[in-house]
XYZ file of C-alpha atoms in Angstrom:
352
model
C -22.801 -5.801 6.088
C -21.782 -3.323 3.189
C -24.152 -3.703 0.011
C -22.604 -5.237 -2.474
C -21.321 -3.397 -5.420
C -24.194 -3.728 -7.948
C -22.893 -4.929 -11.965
C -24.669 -4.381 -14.355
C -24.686 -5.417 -17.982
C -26.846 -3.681 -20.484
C -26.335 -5.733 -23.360
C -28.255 -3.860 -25.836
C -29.674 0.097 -26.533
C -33.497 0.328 -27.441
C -34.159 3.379 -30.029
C -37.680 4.193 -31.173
C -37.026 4.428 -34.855
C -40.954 4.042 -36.123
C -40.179 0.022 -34.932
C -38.074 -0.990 -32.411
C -34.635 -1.496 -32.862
C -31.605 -3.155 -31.078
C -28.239 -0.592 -30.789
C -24.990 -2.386 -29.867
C -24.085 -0.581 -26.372
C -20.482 1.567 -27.397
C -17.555 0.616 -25.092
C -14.172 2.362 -24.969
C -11.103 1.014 -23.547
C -8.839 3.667 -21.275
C -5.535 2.221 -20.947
C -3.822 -0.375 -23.679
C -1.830 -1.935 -20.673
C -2.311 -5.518 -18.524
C -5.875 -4.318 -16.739
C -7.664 -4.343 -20.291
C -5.369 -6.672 -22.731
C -3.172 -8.677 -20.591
C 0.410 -9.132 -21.170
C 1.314 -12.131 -23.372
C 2.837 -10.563 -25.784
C 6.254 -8.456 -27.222
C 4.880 -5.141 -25.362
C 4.950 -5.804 -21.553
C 7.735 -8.230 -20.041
C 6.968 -10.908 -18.015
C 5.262 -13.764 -17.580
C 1.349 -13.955 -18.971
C -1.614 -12.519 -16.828
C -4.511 -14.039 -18.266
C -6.450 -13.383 -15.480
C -6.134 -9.588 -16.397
C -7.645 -8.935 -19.370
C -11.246 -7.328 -20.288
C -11.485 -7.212 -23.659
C -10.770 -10.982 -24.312
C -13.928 -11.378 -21.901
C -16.185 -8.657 -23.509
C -15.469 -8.911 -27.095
C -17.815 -12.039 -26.099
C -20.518 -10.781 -24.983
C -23.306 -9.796 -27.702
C -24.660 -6.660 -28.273
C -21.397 -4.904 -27.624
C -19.430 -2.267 -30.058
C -15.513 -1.080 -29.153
C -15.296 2.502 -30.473
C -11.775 3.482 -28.985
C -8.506 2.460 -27.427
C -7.037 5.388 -25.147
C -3.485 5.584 -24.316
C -0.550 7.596 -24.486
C 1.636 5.088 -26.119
C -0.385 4.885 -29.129
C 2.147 2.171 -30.590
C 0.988 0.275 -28.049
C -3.025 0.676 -28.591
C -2.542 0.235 -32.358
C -1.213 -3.113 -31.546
C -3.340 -4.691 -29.207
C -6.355 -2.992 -31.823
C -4.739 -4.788 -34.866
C -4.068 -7.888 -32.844
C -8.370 -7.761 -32.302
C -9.200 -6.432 -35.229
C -7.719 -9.625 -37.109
C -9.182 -12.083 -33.918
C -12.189 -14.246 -33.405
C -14.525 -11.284 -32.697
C -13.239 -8.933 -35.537
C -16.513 -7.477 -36.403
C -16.807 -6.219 -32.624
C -13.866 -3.505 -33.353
C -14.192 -2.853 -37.013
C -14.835 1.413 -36.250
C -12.489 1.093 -33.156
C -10.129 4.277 -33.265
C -7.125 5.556 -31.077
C -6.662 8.356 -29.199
C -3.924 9.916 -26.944
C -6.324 11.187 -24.714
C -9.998 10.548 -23.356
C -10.550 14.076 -23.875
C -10.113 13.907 -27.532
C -12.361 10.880 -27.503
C -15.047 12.268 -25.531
C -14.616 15.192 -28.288
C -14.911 12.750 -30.972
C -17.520 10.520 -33.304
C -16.092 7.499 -31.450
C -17.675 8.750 -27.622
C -18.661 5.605 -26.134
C -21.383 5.087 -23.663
C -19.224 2.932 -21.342
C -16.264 2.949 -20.681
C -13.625 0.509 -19.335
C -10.870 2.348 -17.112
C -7.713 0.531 -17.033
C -5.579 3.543 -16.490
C -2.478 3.862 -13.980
C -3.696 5.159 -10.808
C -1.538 7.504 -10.594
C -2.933 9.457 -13.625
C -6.869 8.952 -12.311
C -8.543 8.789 -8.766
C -8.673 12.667 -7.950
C -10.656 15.706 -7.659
C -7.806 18.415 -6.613
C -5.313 17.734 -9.394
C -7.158 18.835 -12.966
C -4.272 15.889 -14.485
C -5.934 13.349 -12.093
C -9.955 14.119 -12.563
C -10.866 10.981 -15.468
C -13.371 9.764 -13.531
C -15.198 12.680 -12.830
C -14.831 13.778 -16.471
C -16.074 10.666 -17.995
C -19.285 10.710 -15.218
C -19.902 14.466 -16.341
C -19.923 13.282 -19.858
C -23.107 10.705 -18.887
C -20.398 7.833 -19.515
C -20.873 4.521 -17.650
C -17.682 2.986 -16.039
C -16.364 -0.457 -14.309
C -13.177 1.538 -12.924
C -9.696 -1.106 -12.189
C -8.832 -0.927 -8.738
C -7.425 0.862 -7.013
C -9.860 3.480 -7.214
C -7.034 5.804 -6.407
C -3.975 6.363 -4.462
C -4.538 9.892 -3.560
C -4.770 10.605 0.247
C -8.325 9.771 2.274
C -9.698 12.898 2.084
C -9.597 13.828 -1.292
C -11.052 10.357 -2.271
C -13.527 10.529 0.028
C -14.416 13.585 -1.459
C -14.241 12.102 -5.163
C -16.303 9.349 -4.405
C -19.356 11.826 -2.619
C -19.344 13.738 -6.546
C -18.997 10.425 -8.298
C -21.978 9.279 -5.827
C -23.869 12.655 -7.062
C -23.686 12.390 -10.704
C -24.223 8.640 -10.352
C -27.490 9.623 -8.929
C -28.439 12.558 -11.354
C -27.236 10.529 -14.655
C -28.066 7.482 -13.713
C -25.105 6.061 -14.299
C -23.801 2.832 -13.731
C -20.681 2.673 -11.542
C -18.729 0.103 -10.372
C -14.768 -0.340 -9.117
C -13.435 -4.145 -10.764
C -13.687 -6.260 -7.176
C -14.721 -9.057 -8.606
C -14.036 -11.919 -5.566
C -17.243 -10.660 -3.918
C -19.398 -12.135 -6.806
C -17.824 -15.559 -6.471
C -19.951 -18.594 -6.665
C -17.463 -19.721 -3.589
C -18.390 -16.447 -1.802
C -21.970 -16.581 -2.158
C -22.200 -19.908 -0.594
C -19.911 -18.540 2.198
C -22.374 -15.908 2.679
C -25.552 -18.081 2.577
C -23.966 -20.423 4.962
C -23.105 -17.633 7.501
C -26.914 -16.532 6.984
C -27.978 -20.327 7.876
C -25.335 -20.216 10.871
C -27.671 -17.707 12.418
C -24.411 -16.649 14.962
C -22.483 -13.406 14.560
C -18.994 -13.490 12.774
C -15.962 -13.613 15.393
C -13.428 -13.006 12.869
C -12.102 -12.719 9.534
C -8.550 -13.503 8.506
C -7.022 -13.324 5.049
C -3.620 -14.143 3.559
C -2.409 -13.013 0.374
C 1.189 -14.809 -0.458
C 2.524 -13.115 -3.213
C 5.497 -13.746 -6.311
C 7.972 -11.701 -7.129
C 10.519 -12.858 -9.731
C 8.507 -12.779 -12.775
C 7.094 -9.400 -11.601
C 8.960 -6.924 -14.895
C 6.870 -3.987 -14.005
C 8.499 -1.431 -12.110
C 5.466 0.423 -11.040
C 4.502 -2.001 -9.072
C 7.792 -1.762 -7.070
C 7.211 1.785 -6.807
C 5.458 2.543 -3.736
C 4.429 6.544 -5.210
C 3.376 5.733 -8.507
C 1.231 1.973 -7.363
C 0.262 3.392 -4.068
C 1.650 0.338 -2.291
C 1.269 -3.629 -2.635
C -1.662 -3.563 -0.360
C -3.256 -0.404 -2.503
C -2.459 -2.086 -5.638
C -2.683 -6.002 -4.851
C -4.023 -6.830 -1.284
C -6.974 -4.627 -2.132
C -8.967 -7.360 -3.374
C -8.996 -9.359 -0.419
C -9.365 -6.033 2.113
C -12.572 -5.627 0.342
C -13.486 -9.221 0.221
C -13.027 -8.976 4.160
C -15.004 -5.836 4.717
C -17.302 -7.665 2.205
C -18.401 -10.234 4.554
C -16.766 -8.811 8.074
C -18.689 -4.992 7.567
C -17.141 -1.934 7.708
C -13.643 -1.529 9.824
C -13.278 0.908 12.668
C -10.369 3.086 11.005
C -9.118 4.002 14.579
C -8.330 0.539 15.306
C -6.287 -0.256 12.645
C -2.408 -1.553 13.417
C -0.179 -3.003 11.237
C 3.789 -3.740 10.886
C 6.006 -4.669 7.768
C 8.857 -5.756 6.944
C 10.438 -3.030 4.358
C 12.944 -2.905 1.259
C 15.839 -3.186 3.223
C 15.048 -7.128 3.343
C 17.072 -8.461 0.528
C 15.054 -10.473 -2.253
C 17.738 -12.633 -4.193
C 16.315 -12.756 -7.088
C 15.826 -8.950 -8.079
C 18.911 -8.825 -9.952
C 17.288 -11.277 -12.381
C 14.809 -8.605 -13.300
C 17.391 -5.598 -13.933
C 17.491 -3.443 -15.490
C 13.854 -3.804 -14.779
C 11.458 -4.945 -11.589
C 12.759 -2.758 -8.879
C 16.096 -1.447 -10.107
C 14.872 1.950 -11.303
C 13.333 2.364 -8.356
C 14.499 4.821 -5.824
C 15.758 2.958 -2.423
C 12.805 5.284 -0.182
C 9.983 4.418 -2.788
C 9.990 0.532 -2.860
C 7.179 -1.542 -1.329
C 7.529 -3.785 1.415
C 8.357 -7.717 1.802
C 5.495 -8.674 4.420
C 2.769 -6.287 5.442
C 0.323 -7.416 8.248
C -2.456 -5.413 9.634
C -5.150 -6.191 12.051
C -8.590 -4.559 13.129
C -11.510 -3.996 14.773
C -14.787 -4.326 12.456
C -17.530 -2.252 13.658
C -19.600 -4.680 14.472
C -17.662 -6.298 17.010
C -15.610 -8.647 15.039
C -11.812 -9.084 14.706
C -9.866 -9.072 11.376
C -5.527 -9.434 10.097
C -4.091 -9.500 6.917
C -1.056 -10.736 6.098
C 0.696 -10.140 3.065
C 4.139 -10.321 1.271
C 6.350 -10.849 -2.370
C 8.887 -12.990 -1.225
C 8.135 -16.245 -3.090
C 9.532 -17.785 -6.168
C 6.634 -20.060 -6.881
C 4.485 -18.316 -9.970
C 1.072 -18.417 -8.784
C -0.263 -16.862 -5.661
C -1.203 -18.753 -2.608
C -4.639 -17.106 -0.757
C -6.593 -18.302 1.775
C -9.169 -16.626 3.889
C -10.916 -18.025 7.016
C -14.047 -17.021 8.655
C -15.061 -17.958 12.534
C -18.386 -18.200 14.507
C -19.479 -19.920 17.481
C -19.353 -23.493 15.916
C -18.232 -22.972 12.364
C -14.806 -22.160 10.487
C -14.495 -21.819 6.856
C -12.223 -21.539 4.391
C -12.000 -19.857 0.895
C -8.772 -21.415 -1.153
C -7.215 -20.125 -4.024
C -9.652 -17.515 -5.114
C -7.319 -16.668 -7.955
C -7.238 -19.585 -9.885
C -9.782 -22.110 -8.489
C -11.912 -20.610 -5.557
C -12.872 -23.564 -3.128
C -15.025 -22.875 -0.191
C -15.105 -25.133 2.734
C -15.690 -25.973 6.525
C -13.218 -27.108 9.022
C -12.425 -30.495 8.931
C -11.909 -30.755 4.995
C -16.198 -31.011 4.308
C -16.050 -29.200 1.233
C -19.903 -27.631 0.521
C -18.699 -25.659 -2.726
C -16.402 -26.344 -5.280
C -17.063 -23.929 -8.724
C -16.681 -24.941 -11.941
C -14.145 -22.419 -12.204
């Protein structure tokens, strides 16, 4: 089984200043968008994502100092700072400042010592394309980083070769690194795993299902299979890893998969235009149903299935594990994770 991504939160800095003295740990935030502020608000269309937003959660932590907003659209950044700025946890960004670019930041009085990388992925995830290379800038720099899936969308080989340098300076900083997968640290997922430890019998297989909405969905990068890197890239991705998570690592060459592609007509995408997947060339929009299946190396089975075809506004998810004896279930993982054998005995329900 694949260790698990190790978090780590380093609340405070100790200086030696003739006594000892507690430093508030500098944060920046890369990207003004959904990943870091969410979306209820005039800015992005579309429904609320509450789930997706990181500085509502870390402006609550103690011991924690935002020095910068990075983006592009610095209308945008200026905004969501203001909106903070005059918030519950003002005093957290009262020397925030915004830059254009994390170049100029790293450049400037407001370098952080984490950062927070909400970016597109089609502007990060590389090592070949000097436009593409944040990561490996910000690790160069000595900056810690929890990095928004998907790590990239760039082909294998170049992020396999991006991940061996991040791996390398990781090592020779000492840097803390870690890509936002957050269902494998789950209370739900946990007891799945301690339960399968108990069980004592190897896993047979893993099977996941990701059922998800489409006609609240405004953004048209995520219609746009080039710039998202697909809906299993940008949304299934969680649950691929959860599998491999508790499954192990998949045999590549065994991978199959079919889907059903934009040619199947979604009613409701007019409602959207002149945004969702309108702008969207016809050859770059993602697919209605995806399903995969696999070997895992260590013997056991796995399939994913996947689509946006509902009209419902939450996601349905469900992922079931089988032994010799024993089936369980993780429900909902989105919104209220529920793990549970076969037969409806529920052994963990999180107060989520």
């Amino acid at each position: 089984m694949p260790k698990a991504l190790q978090l780590v939160y380093i609340p405070y800095k100790l200086e030696m200043t003739g006594a000892a003295e507690l430093k508030p740990l500098r944060v920046a935030f890369i990207g003004a968008g959904t990943a870091n502020f969410g979306s209820s608000d005039g800015f992005v269309s579309g429904e609320s994502l509450g789930a997706w937003n990181h500085a509502a959660r870390l402006e609550q932590l103690p011991g924690i100092e935002v020095t910068a907003i990075v983006d592009p659209h610095t209308k945008l950044a200026a905004y969501r700072l203001k909106k903070h700025q005059h918030g519950k946890h003002a005093s957290k960004w009262t020397d925030s400042a915004i830059f254009s670019s994390y170049k100029a930041m790293l450049e400037s009085e407001a370098r952080p010592e984490a950062a927070i990388v909400g970016a597109p992925s089609d502007v990060r995830g590389g090592c070949d394309d000097p436009s593409c290379t944040m990561e490996l800038d910000l690790a160069q720099a000595g900056i810690h980083m929890l990095v928004e899936k998907p790590i990239s969308i760039k082909g294998i080989r170049e992020v396999q070769a991006l991940s061996q340098q991040l791996q390398q300076l990781q090592e020779a900083k000492r840097l803390v690194i870690s890509v936002g997968y957050q269902m494998r640290y789950l209370p739900a997922v946990e007891a799945i795993l301690q339960l399968l430890a108990e069980h004592g019998k190897p896993i047979a297989a893993v099977l996941g299902r990701f059922y998800g909405v489409y006609n609240c969905n405004r953004r048209a990068y995520l219609w746009d299979e080039q710039v998202s890197g697909g809906i299993i890239v940008q949304q299934a991705t969680h649950f691929v890893d959860l599998m491999r998570y508790i499954g192990g690592d998949i045999d590549p060459a065994s991978v199959v998969a079919a889907a059903v592609g934009p040619g199947y007509p979604l009613s409701e995408t007019e409602l959207l235009a002149p945004e969702g997947e309108a702008p969207v060339p016809f050859d770059r929009r993602s697919n209605r149903v995806t399903t995969a299946a696999w070997h895992f190396q260590g013997g056991a089975v796995g399939m994913l299935v996947h689509s946006k075809v509902l009209h419902e506004r939450s996601y349905f998810t469900e992922l079931e594990v089988l032994a010799d004896g024993l089936h369980i279930i993780l429900e909902d993982a989105y919104n209220s994770p529920k793990a549970q054998k076969a037969a409806g005995y529920q052994f963990y329900v999180p107060p989520f």
